[in-house]
PDB file of C-alpha atoms and ligand atoms in Angstrom:
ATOM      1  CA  UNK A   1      59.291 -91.313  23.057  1.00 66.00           C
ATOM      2  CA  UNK A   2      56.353 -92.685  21.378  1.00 88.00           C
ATOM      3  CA  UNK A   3      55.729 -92.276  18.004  1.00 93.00           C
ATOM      4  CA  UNK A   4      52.437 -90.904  16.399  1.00 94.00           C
ATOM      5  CA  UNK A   5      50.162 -94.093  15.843  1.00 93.00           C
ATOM      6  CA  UNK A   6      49.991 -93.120  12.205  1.00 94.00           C
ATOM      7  CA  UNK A   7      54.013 -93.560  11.661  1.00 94.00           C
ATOM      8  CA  UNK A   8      53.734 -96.490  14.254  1.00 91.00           C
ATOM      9  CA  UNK A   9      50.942 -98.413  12.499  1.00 91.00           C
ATOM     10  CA  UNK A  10      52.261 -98.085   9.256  1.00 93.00           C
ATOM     11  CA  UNK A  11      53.845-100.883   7.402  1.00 93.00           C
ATOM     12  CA  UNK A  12      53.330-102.436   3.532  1.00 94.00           C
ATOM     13  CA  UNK A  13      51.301-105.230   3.223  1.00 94.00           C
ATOM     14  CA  UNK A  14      51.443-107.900   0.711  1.00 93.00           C
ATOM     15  CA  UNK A  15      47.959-109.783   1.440  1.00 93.00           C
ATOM     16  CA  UNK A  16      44.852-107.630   0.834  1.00 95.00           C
ATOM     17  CA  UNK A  17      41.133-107.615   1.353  1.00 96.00           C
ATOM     18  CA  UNK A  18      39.587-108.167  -1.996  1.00 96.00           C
ATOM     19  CA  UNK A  19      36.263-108.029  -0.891  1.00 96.00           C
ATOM     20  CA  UNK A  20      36.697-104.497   0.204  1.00 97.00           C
ATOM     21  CA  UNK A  21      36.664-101.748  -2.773  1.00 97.00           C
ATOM     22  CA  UNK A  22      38.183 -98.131  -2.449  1.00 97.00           C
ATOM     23  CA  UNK A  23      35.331 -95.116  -2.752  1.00 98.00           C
ATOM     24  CA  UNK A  24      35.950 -92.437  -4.691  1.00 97.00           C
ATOM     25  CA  UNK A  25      35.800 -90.418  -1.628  1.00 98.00           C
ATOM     26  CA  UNK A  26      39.018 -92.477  -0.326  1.00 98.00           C
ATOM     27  CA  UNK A  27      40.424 -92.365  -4.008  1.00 98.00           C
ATOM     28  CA  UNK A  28      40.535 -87.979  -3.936  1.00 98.00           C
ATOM     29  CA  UNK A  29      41.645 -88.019  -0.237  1.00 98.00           C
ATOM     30  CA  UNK A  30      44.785 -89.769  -1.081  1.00 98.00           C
ATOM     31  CA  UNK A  31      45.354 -87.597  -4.000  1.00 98.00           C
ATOM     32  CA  UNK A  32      44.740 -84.409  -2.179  1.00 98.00           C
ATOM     33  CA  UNK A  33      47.120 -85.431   0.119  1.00 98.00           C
ATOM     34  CA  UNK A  34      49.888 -85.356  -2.493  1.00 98.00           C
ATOM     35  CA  UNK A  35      48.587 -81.718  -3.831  1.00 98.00           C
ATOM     36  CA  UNK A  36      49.146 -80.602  -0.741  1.00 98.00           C
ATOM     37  CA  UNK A  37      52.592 -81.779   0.280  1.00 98.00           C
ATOM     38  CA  UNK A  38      55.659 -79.534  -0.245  1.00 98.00           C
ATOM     39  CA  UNK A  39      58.155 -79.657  -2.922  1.00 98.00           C
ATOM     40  CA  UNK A  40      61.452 -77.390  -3.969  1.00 98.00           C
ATOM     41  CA  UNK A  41      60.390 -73.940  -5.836  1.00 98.00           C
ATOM     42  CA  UNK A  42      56.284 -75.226  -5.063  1.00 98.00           C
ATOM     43  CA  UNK A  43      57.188 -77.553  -8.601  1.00 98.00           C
ATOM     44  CA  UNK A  44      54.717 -79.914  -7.761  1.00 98.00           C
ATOM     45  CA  UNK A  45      56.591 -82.365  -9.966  1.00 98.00           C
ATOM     46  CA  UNK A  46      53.922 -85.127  -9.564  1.00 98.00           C
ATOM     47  CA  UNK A  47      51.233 -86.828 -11.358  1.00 98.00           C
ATOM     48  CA  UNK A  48      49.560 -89.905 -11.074  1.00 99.00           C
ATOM     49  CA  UNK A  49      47.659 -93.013 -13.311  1.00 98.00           C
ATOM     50  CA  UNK A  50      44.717 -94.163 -10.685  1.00 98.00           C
ATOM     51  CA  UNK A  51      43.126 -97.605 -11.405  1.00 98.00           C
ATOM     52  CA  UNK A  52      40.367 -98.747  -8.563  1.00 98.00           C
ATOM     53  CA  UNK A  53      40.415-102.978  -8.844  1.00 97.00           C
ATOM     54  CA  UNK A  54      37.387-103.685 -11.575  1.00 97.00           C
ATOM     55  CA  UNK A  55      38.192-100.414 -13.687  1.00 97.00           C
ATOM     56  CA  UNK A  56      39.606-100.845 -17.129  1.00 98.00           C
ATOM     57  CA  UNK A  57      42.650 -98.527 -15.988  1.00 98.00           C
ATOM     58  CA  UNK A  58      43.327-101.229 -13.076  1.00 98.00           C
ATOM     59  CA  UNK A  59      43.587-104.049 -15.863  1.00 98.00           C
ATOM     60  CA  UNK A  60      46.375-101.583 -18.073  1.00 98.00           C
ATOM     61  CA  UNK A  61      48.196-101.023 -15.006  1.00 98.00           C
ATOM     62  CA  UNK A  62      48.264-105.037 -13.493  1.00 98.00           C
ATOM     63  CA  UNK A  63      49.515-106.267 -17.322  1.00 98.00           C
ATOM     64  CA  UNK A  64      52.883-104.562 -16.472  1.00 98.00           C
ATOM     65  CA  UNK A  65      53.245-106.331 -12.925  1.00 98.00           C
ATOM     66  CA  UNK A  66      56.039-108.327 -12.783  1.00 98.00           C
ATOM     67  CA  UNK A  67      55.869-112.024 -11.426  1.00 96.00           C
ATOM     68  CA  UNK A  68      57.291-110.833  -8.166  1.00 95.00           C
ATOM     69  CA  UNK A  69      54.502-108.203  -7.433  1.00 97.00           C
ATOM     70  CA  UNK A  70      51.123-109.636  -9.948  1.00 97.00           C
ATOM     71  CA  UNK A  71      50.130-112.080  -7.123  1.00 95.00           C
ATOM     72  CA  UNK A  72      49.449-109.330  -4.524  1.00 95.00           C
ATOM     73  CA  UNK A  73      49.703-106.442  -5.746  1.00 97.00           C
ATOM     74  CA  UNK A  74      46.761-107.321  -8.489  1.00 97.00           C
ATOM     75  CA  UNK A  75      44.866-108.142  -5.452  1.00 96.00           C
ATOM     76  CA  UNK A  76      44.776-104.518  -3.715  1.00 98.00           C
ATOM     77  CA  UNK A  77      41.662-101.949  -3.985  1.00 98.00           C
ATOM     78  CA  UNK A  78      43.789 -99.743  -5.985  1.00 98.00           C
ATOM     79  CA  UNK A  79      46.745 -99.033  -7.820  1.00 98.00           C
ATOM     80  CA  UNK A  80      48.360 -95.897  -8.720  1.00 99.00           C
ATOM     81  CA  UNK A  81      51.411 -95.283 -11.040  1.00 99.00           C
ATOM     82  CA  UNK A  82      53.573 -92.489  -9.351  1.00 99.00           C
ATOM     83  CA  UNK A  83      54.623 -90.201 -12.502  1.00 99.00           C
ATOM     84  CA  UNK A  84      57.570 -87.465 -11.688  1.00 98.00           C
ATOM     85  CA  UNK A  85      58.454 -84.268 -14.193  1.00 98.00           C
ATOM     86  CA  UNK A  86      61.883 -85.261 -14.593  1.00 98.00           C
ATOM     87  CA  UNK A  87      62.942 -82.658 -17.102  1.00 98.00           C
ATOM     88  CA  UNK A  88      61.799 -79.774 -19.581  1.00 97.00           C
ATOM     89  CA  UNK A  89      60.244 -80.911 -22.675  1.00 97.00           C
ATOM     90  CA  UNK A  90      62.459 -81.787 -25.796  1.00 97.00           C
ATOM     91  CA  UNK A  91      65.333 -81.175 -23.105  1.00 97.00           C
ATOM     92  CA  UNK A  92      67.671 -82.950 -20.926  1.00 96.00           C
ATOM     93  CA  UNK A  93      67.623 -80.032 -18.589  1.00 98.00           C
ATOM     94  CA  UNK A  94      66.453 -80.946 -15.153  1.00 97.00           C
ATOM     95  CA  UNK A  95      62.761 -79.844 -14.015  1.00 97.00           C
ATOM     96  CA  UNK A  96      63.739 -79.353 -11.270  1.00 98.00           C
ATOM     97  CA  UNK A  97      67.027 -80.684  -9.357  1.00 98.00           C
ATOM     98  CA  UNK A  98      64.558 -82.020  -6.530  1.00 98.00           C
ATOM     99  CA  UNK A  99      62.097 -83.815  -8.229  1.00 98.00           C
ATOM    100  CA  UNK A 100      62.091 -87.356  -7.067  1.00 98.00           C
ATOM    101  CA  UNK A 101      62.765 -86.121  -4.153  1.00 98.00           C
ATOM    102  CA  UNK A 102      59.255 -84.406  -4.215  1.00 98.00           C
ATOM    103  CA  UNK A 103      57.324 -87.227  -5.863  1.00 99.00           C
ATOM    104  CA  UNK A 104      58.643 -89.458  -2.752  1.00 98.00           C
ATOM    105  CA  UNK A 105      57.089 -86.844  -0.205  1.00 98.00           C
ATOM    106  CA  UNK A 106      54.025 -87.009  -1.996  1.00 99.00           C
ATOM    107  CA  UNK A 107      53.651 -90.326  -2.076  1.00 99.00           C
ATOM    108  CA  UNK A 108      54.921 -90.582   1.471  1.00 98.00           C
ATOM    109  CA  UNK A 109      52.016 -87.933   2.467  1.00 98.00           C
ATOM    110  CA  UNK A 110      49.296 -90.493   0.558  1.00 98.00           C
ATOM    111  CA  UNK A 111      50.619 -93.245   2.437  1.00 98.00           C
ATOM    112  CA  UNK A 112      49.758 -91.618   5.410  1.00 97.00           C
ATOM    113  CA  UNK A 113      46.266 -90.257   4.197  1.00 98.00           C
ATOM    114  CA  UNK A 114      45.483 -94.209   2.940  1.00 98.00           C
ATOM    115  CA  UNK A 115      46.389 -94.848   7.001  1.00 97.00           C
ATOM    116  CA  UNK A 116      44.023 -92.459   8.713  1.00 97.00           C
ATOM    117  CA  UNK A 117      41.332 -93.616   6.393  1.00 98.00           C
ATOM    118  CA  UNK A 118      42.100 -97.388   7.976  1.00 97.00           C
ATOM    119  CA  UNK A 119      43.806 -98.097   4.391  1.00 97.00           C
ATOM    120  CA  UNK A 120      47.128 -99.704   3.753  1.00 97.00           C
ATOM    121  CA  UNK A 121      49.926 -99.255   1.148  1.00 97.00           C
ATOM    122  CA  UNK A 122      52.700-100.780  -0.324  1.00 97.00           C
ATOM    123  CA  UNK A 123      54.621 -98.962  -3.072  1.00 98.00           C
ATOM    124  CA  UNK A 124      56.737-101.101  -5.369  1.00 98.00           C
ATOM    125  CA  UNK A 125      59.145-100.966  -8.034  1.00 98.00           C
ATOM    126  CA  UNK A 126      58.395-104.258  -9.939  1.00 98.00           C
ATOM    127  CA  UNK A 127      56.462-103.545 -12.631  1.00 98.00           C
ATOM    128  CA  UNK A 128      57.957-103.042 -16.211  1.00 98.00           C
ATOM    129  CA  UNK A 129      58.278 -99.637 -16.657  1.00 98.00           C
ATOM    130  CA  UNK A 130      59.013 -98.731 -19.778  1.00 98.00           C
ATOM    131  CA  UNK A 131      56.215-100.960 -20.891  1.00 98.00           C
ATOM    132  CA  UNK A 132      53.570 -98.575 -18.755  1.00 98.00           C
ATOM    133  CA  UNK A 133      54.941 -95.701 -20.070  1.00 98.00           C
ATOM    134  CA  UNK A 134      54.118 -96.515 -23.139  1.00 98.00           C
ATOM    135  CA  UNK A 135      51.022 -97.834 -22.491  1.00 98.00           C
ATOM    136  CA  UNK A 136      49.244 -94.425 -21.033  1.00 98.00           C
ATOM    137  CA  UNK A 137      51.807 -92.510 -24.033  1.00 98.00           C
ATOM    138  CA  UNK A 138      53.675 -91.151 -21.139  1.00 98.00           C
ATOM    139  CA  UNK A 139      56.131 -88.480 -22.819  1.00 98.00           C
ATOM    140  CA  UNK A 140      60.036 -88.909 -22.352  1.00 97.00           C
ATOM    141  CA  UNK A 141      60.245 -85.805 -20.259  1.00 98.00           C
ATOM    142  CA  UNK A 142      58.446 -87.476 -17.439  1.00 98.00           C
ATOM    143  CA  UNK A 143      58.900 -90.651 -15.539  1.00 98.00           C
ATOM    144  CA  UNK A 144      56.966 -93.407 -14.467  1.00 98.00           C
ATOM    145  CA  UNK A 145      59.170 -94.092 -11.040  1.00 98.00           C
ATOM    146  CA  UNK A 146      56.845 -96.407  -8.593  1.00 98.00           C
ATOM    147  CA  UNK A 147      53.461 -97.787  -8.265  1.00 98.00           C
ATOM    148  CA  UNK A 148      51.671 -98.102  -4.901  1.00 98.00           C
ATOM    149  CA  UNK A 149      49.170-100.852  -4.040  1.00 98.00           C
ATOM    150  CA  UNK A 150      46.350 -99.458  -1.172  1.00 98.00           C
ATOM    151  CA  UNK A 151      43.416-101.229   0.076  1.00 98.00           C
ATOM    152  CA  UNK A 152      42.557-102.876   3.229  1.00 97.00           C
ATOM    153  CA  UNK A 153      45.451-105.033   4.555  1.00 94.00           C
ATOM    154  CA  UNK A 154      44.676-108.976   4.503  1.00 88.00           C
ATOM    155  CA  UNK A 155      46.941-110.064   6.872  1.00 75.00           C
ATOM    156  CA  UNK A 156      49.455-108.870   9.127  1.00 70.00           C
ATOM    157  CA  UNK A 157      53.064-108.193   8.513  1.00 70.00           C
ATOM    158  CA  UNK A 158      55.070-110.721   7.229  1.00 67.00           C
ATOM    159  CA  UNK A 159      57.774-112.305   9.520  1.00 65.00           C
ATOM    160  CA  UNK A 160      60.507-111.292   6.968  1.00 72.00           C
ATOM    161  CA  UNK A 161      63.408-108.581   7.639  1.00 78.00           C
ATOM    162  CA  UNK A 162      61.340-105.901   6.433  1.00 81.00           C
ATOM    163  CA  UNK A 163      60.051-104.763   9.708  1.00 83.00           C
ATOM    164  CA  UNK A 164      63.569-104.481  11.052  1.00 90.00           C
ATOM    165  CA  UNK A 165      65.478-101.155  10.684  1.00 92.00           C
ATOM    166  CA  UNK A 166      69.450 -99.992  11.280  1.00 93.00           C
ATOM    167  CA  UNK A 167      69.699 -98.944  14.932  1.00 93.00           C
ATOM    168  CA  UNK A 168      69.081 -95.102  15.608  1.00 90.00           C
ATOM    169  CA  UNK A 169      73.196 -94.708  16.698  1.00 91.00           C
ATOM    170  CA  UNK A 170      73.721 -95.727  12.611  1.00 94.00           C
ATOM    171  CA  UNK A 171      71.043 -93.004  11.704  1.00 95.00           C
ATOM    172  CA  UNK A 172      72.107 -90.243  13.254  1.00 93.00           C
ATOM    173  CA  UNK A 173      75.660 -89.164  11.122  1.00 93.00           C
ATOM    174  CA  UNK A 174      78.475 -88.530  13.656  1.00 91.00           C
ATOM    175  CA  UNK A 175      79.309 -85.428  14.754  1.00 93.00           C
ATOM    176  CA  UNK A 176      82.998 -84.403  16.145  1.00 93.00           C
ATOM    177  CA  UNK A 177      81.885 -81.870  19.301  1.00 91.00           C
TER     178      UNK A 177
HETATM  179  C1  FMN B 201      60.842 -97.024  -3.679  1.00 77.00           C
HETATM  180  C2  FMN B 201      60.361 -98.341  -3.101  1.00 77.00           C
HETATM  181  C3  FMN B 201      60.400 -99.469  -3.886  1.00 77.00           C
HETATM  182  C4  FMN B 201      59.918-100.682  -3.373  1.00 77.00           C
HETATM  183  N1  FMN B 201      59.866-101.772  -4.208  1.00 77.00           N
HETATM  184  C5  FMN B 201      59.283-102.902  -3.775  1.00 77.00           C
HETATM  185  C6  FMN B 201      59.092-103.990  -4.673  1.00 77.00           C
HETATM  186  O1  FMN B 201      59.416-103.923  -5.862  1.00 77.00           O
HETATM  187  N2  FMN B 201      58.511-105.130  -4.183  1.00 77.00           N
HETATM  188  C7  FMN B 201      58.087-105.209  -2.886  1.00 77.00           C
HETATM  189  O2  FMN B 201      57.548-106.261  -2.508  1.00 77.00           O
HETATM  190  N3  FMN B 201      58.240-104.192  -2.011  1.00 77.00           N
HETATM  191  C8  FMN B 201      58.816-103.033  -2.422  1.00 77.00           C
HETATM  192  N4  FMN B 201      58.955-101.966  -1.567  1.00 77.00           N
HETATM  193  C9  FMN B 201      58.471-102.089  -0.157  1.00 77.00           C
HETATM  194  C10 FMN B 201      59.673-102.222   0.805  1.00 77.00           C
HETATM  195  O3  FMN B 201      60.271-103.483   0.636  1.00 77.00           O
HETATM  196  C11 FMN B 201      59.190-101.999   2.256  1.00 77.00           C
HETATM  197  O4  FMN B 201      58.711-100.685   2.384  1.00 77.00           O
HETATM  198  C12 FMN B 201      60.341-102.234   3.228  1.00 77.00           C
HETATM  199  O5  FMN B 201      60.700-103.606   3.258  1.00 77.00           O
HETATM  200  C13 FMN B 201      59.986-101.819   4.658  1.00 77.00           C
HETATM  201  O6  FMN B 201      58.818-102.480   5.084  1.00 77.00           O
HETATM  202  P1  FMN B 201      57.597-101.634   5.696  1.00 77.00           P
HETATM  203  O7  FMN B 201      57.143-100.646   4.643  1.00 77.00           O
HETATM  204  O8  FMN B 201      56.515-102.646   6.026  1.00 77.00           O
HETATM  205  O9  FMN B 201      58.118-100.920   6.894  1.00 77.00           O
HETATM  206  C14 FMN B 201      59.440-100.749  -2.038  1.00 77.00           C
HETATM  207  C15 FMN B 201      59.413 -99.599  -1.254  1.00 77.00           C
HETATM  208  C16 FMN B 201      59.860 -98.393  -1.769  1.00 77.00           C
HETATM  209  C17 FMN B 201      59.780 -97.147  -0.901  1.00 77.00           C
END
């Protein structure tokens, strides 16, 4: 069975093309592409902080990279902060029991918009968190969970362990017939 190209092709890069900028066309694709992807209840527990390299919002968002992720990740076309409604306001009552759950599929569904459109994407975790938050007053009742770098990819994937994945008879969970 082959898979679609899309899910075949896909993989995070670390090296990007910094001569190549992001349109705003390519910018509203990717972010329609998370309006439209499912979530529990329709919550659509999702928002997003969209810097395009060169834009003042780009420079907020790279001054919370971490030392692990500034070097590359500073380097895509653009980076978004992936915001989730984690719970009611002035509450500690859930928004909804499924909502990083949700803000993954959406970001997963961008990641394969940025792909069709011959972009890349890596989304990360090492950026200071807390220190965004505050920095675009992002209010306690939502969270800032993951950033994602896209642009064109600079180089091909690394020859690390992260293209190597636990063998499909560990995926599947067993099953007494
Ligand atoms: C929630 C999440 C957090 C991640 N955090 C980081 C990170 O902080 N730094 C990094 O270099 N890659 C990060 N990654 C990328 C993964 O390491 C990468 O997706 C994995 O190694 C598989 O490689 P592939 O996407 O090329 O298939 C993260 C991915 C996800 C989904």
């Amino acid at each position: 069975m082959l898979l679609h190209p899309l899910l075949a092709g896909r993989w995070s890069p670390t090296t990007y093309d910094t001569s190549y900028d992001a349109t705003p066309s390519e910018v509203t694709t990717i972010l329609e592409a998370a309006r439209w992807a499912p979530s529990a209840g329709n919550s659509q527990p999702w928002a997003f902080i969209v810097g395009r390299r060169g834009e003042p919002v780009h420079a907020r968002l790279v001054r919370h990279l971490t030392g692990s992720s500034a070097p590359w990740a500073s380097t895509a076309s653009m980076l978004i902060a992936n915001l989730c409604h984690r719970f009611v306001e002035d509450t500690d009552w859930d928004y909804s029991e499924f909502a990083l759950y949700d803000l993954g599929q959406a970001v997963a569904h961008m990641t394969f918009q940025a792909q069709a459109l011959g972009l890349f994407a890596r989304q990360f975790r090492a950026f200071d968190r807390a220190g965004l938050a505050a920095e675009f007053d992002v209010p306690a009742h939502w969270e800032v969970t993951t950033m994602t770098a896209f642009g064109r990819a600079g180089a091909g994937p690394a020859g690390d362990n992260s293209r190597l994945r636990r063998p499909m008879t560990d995926i599947e969970w067993p099953v007494e017939p």
